Coordinates of C-alpha atoms and ligand atoms in Angstrom, one line a residue:
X21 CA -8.2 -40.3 -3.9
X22 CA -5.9 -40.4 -7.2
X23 CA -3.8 -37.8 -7.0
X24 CA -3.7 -35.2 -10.0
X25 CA -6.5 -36.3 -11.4
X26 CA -9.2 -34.0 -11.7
X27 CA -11.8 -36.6 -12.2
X28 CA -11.1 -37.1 -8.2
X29 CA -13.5 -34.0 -7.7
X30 CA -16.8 -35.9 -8.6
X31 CA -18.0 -38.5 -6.5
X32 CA -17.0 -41.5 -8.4
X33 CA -16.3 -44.6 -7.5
X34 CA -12.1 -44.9 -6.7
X35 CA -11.6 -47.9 -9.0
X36 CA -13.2 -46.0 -11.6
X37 CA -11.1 -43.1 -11.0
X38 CA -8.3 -45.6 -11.3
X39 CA -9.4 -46.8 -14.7
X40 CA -10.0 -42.9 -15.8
X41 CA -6.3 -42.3 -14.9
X42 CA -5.0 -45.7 -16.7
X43 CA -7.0 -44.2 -19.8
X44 CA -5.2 -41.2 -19.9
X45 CA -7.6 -39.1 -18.3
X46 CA -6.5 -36.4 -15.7
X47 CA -8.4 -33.9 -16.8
X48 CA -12.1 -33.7 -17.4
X49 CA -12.4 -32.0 -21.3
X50 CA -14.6 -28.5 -21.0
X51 CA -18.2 -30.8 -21.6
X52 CA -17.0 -33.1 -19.2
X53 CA -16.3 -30.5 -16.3
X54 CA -19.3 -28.9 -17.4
X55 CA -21.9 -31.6 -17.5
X56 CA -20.5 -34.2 -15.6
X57 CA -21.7 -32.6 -12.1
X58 CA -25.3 -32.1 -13.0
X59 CA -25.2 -35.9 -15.1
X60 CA -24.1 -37.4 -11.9
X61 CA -26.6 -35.6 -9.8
X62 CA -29.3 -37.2 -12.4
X63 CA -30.5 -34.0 -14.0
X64 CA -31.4 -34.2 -17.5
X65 CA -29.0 -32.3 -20.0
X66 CA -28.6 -31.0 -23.2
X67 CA -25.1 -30.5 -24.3
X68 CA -23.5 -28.6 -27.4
X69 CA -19.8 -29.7 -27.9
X70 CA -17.9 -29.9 -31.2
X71 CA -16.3 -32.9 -32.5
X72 CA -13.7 -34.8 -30.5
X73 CA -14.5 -33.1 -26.9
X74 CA -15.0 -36.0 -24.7
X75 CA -18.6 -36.5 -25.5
X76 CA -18.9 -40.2 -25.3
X77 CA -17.0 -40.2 -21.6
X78 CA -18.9 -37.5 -20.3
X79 CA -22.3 -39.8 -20.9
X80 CA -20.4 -43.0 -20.3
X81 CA -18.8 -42.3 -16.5
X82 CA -22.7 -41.0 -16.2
X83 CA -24.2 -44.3 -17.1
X84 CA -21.6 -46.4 -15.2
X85 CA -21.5 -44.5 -12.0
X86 CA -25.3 -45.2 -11.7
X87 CA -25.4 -48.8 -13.1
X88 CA -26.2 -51.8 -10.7
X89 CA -24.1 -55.0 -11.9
X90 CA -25.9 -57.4 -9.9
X91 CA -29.3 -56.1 -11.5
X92 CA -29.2 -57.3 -15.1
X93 CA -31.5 -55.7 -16.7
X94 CA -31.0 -53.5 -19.6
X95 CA -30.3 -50.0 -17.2
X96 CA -29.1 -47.5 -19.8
X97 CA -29.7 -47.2 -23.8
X98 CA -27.5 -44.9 -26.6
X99 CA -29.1 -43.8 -29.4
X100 CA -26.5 -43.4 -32.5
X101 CA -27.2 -42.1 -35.7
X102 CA -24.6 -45.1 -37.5
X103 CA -23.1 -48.4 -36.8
X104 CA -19.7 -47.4 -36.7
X105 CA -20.4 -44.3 -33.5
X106 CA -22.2 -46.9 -31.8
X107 CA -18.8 -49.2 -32.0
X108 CA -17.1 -46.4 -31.3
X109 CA -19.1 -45.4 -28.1
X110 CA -19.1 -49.3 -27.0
X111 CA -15.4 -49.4 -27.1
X112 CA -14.9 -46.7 -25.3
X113 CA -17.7 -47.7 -22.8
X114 CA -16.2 -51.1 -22.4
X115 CA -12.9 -49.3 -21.3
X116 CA -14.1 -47.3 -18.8
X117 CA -16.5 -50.2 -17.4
X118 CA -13.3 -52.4 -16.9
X119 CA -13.0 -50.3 -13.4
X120 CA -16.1 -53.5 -12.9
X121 CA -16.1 -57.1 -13.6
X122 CA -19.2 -58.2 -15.6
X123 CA -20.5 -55.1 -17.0
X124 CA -22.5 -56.4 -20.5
X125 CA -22.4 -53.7 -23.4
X126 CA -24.3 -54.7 -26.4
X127 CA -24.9 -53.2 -30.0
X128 CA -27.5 -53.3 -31.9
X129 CA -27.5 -51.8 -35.2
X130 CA -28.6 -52.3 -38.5
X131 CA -26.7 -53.6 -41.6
X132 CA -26.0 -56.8 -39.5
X133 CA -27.7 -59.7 -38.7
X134 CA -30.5 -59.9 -36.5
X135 CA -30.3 -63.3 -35.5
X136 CA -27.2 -62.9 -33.3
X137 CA -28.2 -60.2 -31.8
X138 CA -31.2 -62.4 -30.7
X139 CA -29.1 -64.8 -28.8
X140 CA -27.3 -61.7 -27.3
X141 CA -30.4 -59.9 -26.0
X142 CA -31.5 -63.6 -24.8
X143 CA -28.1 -63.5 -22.6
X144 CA -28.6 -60.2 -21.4
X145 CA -27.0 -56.7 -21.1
X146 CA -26.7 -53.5 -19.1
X147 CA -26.3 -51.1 -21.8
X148 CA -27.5 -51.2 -25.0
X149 CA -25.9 -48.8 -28.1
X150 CA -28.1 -48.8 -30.8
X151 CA -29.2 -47.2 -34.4
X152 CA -33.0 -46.1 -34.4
X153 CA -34.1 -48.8 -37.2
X154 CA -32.9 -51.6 -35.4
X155 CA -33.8 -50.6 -32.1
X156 CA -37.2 -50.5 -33.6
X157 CA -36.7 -53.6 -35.1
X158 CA -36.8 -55.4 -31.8
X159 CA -39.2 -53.6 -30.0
X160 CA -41.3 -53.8 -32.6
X161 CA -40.6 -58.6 -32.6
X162 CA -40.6 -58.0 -28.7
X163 CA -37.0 -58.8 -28.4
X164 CA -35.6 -55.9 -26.7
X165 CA -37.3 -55.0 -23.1
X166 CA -36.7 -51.4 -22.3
X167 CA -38.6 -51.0 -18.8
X168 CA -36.1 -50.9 -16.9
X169 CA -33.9 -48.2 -18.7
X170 CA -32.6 -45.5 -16.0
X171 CA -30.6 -43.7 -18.5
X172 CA -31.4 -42.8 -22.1
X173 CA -28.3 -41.1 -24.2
X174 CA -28.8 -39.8 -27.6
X175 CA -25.4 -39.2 -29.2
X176 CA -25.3 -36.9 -32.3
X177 CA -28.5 -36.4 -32.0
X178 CA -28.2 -33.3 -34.8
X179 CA -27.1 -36.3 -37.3
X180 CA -29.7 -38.6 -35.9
X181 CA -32.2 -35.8 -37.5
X182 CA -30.6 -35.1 -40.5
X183 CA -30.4 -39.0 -41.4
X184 CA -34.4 -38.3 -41.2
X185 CA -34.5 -40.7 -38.1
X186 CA -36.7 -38.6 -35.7
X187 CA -39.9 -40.4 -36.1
X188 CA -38.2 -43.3 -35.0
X189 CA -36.2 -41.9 -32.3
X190 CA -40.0 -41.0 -31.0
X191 CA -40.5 -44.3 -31.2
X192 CA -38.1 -46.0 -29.5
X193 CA -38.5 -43.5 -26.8
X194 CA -42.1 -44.5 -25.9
X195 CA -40.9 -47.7 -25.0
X196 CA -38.5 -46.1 -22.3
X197 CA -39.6 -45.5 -18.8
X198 CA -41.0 -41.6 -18.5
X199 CA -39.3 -41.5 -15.5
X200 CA -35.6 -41.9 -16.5
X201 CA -32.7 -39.4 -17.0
X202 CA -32.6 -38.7 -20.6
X203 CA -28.9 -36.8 -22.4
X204 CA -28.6 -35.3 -25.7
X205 CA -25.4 -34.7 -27.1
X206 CA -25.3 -32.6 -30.2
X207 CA -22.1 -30.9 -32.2
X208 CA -24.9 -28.4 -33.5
X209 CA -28.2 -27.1 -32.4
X210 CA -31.2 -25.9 -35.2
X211 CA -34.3 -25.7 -34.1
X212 CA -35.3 -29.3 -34.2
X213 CA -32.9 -30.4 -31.8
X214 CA -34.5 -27.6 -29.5
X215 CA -37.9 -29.1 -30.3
X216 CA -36.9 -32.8 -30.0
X217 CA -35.4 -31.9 -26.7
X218 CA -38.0 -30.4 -25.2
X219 CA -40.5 -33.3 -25.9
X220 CA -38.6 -36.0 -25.0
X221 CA -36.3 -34.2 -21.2
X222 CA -37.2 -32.9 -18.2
X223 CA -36.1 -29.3 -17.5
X224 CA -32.2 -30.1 -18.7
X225 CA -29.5 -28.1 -17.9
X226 CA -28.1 -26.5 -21.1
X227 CA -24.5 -26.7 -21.4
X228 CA -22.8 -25.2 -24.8
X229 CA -18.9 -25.0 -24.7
X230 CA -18.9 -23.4 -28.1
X231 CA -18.1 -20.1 -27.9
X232 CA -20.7 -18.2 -30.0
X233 CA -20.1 -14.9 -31.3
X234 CA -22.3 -12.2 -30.0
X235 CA -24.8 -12.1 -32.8
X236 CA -24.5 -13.5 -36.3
X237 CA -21.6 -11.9 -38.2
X238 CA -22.6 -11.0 -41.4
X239 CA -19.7 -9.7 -43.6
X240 CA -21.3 -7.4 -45.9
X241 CA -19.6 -6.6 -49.2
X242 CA -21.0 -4.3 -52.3
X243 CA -19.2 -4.0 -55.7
X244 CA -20.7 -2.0 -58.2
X245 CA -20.7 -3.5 -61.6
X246 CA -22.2 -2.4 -65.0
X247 CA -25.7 -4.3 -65.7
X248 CA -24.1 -6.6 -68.5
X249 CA -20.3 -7.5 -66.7
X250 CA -22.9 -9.0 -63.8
X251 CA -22.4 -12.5 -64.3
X252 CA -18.9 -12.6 -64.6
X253 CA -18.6 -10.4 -62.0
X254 CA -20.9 -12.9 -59.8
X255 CA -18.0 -15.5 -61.0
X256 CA -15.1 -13.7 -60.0
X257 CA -17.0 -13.3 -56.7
X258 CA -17.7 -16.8 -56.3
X259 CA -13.8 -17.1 -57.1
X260 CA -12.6 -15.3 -54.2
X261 CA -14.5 -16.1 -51.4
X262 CA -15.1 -19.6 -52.3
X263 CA -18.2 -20.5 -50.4
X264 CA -19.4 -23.7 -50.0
X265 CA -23.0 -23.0 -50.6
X266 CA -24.7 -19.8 -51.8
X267 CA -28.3 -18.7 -52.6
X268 CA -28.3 -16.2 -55.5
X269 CA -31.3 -13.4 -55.4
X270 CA -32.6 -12.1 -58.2
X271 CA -36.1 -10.8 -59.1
X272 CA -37.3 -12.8 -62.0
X273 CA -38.1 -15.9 -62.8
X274 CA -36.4 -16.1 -66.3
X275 CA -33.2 -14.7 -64.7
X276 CA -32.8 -17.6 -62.0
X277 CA -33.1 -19.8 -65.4
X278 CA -30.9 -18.1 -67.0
X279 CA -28.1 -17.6 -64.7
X280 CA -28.4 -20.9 -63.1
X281 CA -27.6 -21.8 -66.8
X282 CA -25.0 -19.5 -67.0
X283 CA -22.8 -20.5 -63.8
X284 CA -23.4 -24.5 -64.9
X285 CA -21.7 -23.2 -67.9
X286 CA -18.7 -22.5 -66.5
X287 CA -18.4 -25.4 -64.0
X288 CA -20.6 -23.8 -61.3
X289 CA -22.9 -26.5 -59.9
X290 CA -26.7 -24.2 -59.8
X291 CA -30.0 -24.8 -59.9
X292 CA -32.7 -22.4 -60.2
X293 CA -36.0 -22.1 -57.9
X294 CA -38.8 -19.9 -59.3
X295 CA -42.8 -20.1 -58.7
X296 CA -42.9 -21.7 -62.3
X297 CA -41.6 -25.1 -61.3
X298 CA -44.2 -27.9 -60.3
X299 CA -44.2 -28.9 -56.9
X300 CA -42.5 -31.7 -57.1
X301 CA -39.1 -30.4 -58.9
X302 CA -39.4 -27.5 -56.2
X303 CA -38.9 -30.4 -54.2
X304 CA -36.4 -31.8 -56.1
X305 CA -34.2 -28.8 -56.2
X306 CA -34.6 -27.9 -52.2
X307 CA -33.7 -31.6 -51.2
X308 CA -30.4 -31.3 -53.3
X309 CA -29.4 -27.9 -52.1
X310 CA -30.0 -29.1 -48.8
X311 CA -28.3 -32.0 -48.5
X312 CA -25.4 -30.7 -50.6
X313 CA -25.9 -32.1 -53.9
X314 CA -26.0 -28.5 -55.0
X315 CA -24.0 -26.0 -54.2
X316 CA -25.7 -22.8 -55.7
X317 CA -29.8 -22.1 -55.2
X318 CA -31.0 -19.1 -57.5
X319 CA -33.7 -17.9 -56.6
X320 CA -36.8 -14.8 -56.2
X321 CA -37.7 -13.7 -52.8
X322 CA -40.9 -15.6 -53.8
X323 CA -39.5 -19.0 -54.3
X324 CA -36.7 -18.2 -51.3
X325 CA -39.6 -17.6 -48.8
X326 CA -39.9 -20.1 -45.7
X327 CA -36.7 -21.9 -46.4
X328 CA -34.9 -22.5 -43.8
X329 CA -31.3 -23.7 -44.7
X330 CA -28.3 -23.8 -41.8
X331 CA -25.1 -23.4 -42.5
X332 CA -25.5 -21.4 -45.6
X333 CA -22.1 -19.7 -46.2
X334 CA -23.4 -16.8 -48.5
X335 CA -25.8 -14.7 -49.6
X336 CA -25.6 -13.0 -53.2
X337 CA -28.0 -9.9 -54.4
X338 CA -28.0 -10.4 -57.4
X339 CA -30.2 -7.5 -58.0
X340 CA -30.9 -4.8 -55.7
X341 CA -33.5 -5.9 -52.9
X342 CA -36.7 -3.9 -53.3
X343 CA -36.4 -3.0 -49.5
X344 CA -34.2 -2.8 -46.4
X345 CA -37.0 -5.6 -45.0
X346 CA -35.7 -7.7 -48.3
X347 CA -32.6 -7.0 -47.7
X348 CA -32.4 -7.9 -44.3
X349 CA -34.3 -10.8 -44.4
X350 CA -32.1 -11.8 -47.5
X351 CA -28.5 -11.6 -46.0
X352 CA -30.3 -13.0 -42.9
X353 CA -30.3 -16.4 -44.1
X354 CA -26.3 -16.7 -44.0
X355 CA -24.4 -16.7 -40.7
X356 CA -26.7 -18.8 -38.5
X357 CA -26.1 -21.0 -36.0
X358 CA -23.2 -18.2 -34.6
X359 CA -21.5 -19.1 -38.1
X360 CA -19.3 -16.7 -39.9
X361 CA -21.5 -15.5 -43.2
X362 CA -21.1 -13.3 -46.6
X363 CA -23.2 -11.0 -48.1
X364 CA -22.5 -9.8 -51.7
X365 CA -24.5 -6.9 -53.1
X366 CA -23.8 -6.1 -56.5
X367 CA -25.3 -2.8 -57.7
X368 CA -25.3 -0.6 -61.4
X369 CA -24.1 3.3 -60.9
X370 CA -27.5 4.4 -61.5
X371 CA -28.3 2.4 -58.1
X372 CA -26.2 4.3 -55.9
X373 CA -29.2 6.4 -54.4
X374 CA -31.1 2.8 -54.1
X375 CA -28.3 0.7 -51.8
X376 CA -28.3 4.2 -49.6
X377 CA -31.2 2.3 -48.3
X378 CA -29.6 -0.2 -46.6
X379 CA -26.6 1.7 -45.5
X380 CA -25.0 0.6 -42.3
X381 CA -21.4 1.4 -40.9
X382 CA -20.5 -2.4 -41.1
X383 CA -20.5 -3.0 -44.6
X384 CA -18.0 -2.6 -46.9
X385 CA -17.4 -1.1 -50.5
X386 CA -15.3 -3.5 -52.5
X387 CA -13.8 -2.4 -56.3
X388 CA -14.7 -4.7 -59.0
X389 CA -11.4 -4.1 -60.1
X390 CA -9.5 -6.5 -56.8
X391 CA -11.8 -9.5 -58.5
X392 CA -9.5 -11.8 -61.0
X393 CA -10.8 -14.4 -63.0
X394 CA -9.5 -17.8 -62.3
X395 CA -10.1 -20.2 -65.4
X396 CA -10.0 -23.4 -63.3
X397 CA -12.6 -22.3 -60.6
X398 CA -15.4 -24.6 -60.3
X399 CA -17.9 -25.5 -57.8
X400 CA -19.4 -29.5 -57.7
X401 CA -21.1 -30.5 -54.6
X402 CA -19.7 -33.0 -52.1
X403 CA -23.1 -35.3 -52.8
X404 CA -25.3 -36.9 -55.5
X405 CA -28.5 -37.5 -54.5
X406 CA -30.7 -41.0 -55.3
X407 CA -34.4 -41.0 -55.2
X408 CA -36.6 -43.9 -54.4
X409 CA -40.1 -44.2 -55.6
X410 CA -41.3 -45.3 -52.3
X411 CA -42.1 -43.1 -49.3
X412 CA -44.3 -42.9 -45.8
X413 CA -46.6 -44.5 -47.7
X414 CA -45.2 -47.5 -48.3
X415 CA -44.0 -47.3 -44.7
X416 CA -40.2 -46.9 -45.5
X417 CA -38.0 -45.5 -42.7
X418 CA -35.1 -44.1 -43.1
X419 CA -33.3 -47.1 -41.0
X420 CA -34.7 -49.1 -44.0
X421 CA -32.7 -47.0 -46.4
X422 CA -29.5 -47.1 -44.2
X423 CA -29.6 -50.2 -43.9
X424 CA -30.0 -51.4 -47.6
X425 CA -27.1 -48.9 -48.4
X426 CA -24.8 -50.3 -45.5
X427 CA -25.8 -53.8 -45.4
X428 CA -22.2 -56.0 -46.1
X429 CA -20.4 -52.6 -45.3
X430 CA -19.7 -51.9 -49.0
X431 CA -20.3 -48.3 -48.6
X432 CA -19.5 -46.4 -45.4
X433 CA -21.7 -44.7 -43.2
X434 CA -20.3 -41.2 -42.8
X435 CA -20.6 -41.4 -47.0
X436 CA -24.3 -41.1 -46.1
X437 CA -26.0 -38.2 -45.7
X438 CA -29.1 -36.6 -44.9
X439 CA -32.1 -38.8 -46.2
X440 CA -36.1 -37.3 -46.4
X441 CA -38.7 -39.2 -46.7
X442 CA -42.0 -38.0 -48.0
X443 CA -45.5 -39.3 -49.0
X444 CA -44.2 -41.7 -52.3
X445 CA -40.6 -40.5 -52.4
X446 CA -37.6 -40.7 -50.7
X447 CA -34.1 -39.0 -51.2
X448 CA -30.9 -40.3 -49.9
X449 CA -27.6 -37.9 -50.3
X450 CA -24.7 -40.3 -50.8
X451 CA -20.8 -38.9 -51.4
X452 CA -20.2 -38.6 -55.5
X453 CA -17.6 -41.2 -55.4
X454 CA -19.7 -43.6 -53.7
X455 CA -23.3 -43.2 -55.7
X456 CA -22.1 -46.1 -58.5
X457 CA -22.3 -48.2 -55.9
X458 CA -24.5 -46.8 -54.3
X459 CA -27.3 -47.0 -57.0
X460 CA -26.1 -50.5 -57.7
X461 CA -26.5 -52.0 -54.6
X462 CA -30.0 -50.3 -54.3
X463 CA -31.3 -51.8 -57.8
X464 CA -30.9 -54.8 -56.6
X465 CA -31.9 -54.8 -53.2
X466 CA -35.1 -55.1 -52.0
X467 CA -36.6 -52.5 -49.5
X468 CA -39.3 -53.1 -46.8
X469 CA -39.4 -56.9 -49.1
X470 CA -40.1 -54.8 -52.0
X471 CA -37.8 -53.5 -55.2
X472 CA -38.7 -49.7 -55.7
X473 CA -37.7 -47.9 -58.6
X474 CA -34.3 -45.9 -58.2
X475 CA -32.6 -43.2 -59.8
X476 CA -30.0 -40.7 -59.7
X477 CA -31.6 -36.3 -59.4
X478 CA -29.0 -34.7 -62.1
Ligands
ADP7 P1 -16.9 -36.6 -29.2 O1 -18.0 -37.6 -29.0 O2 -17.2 -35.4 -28.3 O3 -16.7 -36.2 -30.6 P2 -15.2 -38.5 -28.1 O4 -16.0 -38.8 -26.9 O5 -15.2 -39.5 -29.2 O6 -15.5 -37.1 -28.7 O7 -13.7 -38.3 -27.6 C1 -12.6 -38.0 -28.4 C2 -11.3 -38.7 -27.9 O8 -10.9 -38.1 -26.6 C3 -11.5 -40.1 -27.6 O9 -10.4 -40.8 -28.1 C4 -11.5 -40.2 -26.1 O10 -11.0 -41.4 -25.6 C5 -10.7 -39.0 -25.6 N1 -11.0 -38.5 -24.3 C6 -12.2 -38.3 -23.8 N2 -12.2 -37.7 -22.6 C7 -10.9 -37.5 -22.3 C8 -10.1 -36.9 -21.2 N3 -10.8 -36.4 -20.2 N4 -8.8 -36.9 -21.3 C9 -8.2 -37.4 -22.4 N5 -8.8 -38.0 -23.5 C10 -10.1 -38.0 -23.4
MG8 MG1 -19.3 -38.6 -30.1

C-alpha cells in the first residue's frame, strides 16, 4: 500500500491510490473521510460541504472504484447546475481515471452544439457530466440511453434548484434505473434540497461537515429613537451593520410606500410589499428580493406572511411588533440555515413599557447616539432582473433560458442566477454589469423557436 497516504485506508484499487498520491492527495478532505466509506460501500448519501472541500473527488473515486471498463455502457451520470462545473468535474474525473486506460468521460451541456455530442454518445462513454436541459434534450431525441446507470451524482444540487432546474432534474431521473446509488452534494441545505432528496435516494447517510451553531443566532439590538428621527435613524443603522439584505416591518401600508421611497432616496435600493399591490407586482417585487435584485423588502406582517427567504441577513422593526408571537416570528426570518442574523428594534420613549414584552437577557440596548451618518452609504443589489413574457405555458424550461443566455459563451454562467418560471412569465437574475448584454442577446434570440417579449423589472 502507498505509504502516508491516507486514501490507503479504503479499499481502492492500488493504482488508483497511486494516481491519488501523484495528484497531491495524501489526505482525504473532512467530506471525503466522511463520505467516502459509506460511497464505496454503495449507500446512498447526502452531503453538506462548503465550497472548495473535495466535493468532486469524493463522488469521482466513488464512481471510478465501481466502474467496469470492459462494460461500455454509460455506468455513472453527474448532474451540474452549469457548463463550466461540469468541465470542471470532467477534468478532475479524467485525472483520477488515468489510474485506468480507456475510461470515456463525456459532457453534455447546453450552450453547445448538439450535433457533436451526437457523434460522441454514438462512440460511447462510461460517465456522462451533464446540465439538466441538455440531458433532457437527448433523452427526450433518444440519444442518450441511461439503463444502465449504477451511479447517479448531483453536484450543487442547491444551485441546480435555484437555477429553477428541478422539474427537470425529476426528469432526467425517471430515465435512471430505480435501483442505482444516487449522491447529492450541496454547499447549503433549505428545505427543497431535503425534499428533492428524499424523493429521489434511498435511506442516505447524512454527512454535514459544516459546523452549525447550536440554534440560530439572532443578535438582537434596540435603539430608541424619537417618532420623526426614525428614518434616518433606520439609515445610520443600515450604515453600520451593512447587511446585505434586510426586510423592514412596519404596520401600514402607506408607510412601506413611503419609506421604501425614502431609503431609494438616498441610494438605498427598496421596494415595498403591501396587500395593495396586484398579484402580479407582488410577484414582481418577491422575485427581485429573492434573487438579489433588491436588497431591502418593506413590508406589513400581512404582506411578509409565508415568505420564506434564506439567507436573510437582517430583520428591522420598524415599528413595535403588536406581540412577542410577532416579534418572534419577525426576527425569526433572519439567521437561518445556522447563519449569523440581526435584529433591529427601534422604539419611541413612550414605548418602553411596550418592548418590556419581548424582553430577553440576550438582547442588547444600543444608544442612537454610537450611529454616524455616512454620506456615501448606499445599497444596489448584486443583480438586475429580466422578464420574459413566456412561461410553463409555453413549455419554457429554465435550460431554455440558460441556454439562450450562455449560448457562444458571451456571458458567463456564474453571472446567472436564480431563474422562476411561472404560468406566462419567467424571471432570470443576471449580474448588473452583464444585463446590457444580457437583454441584447435575449431580443434577438429566439426561445423554444419562438421570440418572446423581454424586459428589464426596475
Ligand atoms: P468542491 O466541489 O467541494 O467545491 P472541489 O471538488 O472542486 O471542491 O475541490 C477543490 C480543490 O481541491 C480541487 O482543486 C481538487 O483537485 C482539490 N482536492 C480535492 N481533494 C483533495 C485532497 N484530498 N487533497 C488535496 N487536494 C484535493
Ligand atoms: Mg464542486
Amino acid at each position: 500500500m502507498s505509504k502516508g497516504n491516507d486514501f490507503a485506508k479504503l479499499a481502492l484499487p492500488e493504482a488508483m491510490l497511486k494516481t491519488l498520491g501523484a495528484l497531491g492527495f495524501d489526505e482525504m478532505t473532512p467530506v471525503q473521510a466522511q463520505s467516502l466509506p459509506y460511497i464505496l460501500e454503495g449507500k446512498d448519501v447526502v452531503a453538506q460541504a462548503k465550497t472548495g472541500s473535495g466535493k468532486t473527488a469524493a463522488f469521482g473515486i466513488g464512481l471510478l472504484a465501481k466502474l467496469n471498463v470492459k462494460n461500455f455502457r454509460i455506468q455513472s451520470l453527474v448532474i451540474c447546475p452549469t457548463r463550466e462545473l461540469a468541465e470542471q468535474v470532467a477534468s478532475e474525473i479524467r485525472n483520477i481515471a488515468k489510474f485506468q486506460h480507456n475510461i470515456k468521460v463525456l459532457t453534455l451541456c447546453g450552450g453547445v452544439a448538439f450535433g457533436p455530442q451526437l457523434g460522441s454518445l454514438r462512440h460511447g462513454a462510461h460517465i456522462v457530466i451533464g446540465t439538466p436541459g441538455r440531458l433532457l434534450g437527448h433523452l427526450n431525441k433518444g440519444s442518450l440511453n441511461l439503463e444502465n446507470t449504477k451511479t447517479l451524482v448531483l453536484d450543487e444540487a442547491d444551485r441546480m434548484l435555484d437555477m429553477g432546474f428541478v422539474e427537470e432534474i425529476q426528469k432526467v431521473i425517471s430515465y435512471v434505473p430505480k435501483q442505482r446509488q444516487t449522491l447529492l452534494f450541496s454547499a447549503t441545505f433549505p428545505d427543497e434540497i431535503e425534499d428533492l432528496a428524499h424523493s429521489i435516494q434511498n435511506n442516505p447517510i447524512n454527512i454535514k461537515t459544516i459546523t452549525k451553531e447550536s440554534a440560530n443566532k439572532v443578535s438582537q439590538y434596540f435603539y430608541e429613537t424619537p417618532s420623526r428621527q426614525k428614518l434616518q435613524t433606520l439609515v445610520k443603522i443600515l450604515g453600520k451593520y451593512k447587511p446585505t439584505n434586510v426586510i423592514v416591518f412596519c404596520n401600514t401600508k402607506i408607510q412601506t410606500n413611503e419609506i421604501a421611497k425614502e431609503l431609494r432616496n438616498k441610494n438605498i435600493d427598496a421596494l415595498a410589499i403591501n396587500g395593495d399591490l396586484e398579484q402580479y407586482e407582488r410577484v414582481d417585487v418577491l422575485v427581485q428580493f429573492m434573487n438579489k435584485s433588491c436588497c431591502i423588502l418593506v413590508a406589513t406582517d400581512v404582506a411578509a406572511r409565508g415568505l420564506d427567504i434564506k439567507e436573510l441577513s437582517m430583520v428591522v422593526n420598524y415599528d413595535l411588533p403588536n406581540s412577542k408571537e410577532t416579534y418572534t416570528h419577525r426576527i425569526g426570518r433572519t439567521a437561518r440555515a445556522g447563519q449569523e442574523g440581526i435584529a433591529v428594534t427601534m422604539f419611541d420613549e413612550d414605548e418602553i413599557d411596550r418592548i418590556s414584552e419581548y424582553k430577553d437577557d440576550s438582547q442588547i440596548f444600543e444608544n442612537t447616539k454610537s450611529l454616524k451618518i455616512d454620506k456615501n452609504f448606499s445599497m444596489t443589489p448584486k443583480n438586475v432582473t429580466l422578464v420574459i413574457e413566456g412561461g410553463k405555458k409555453n413549455k419554457i424550461r429554465a435550460g431554455d433560458i440558460l441556454g439562450a443566455i450562455t449560448k457562444d459563451a458571451k456571458i458567463p454562467g456564474p453571472s446567472i442566477g436564480k431563474i422562476d418560471i411561472f404560468d406566462r412569465q419567467s424571471y432570470v437574475a443576471i449580474e448588473k454589469n452583464e444585463i446590457q448584454n444580457a437583454y441584447n442577446l435575449l431580443k434577438d434570440s429566439k426561445i423554444k423557436g419562438k421570440n418572446f417579449s423581454i424586459w428589464v423589472l426596475e
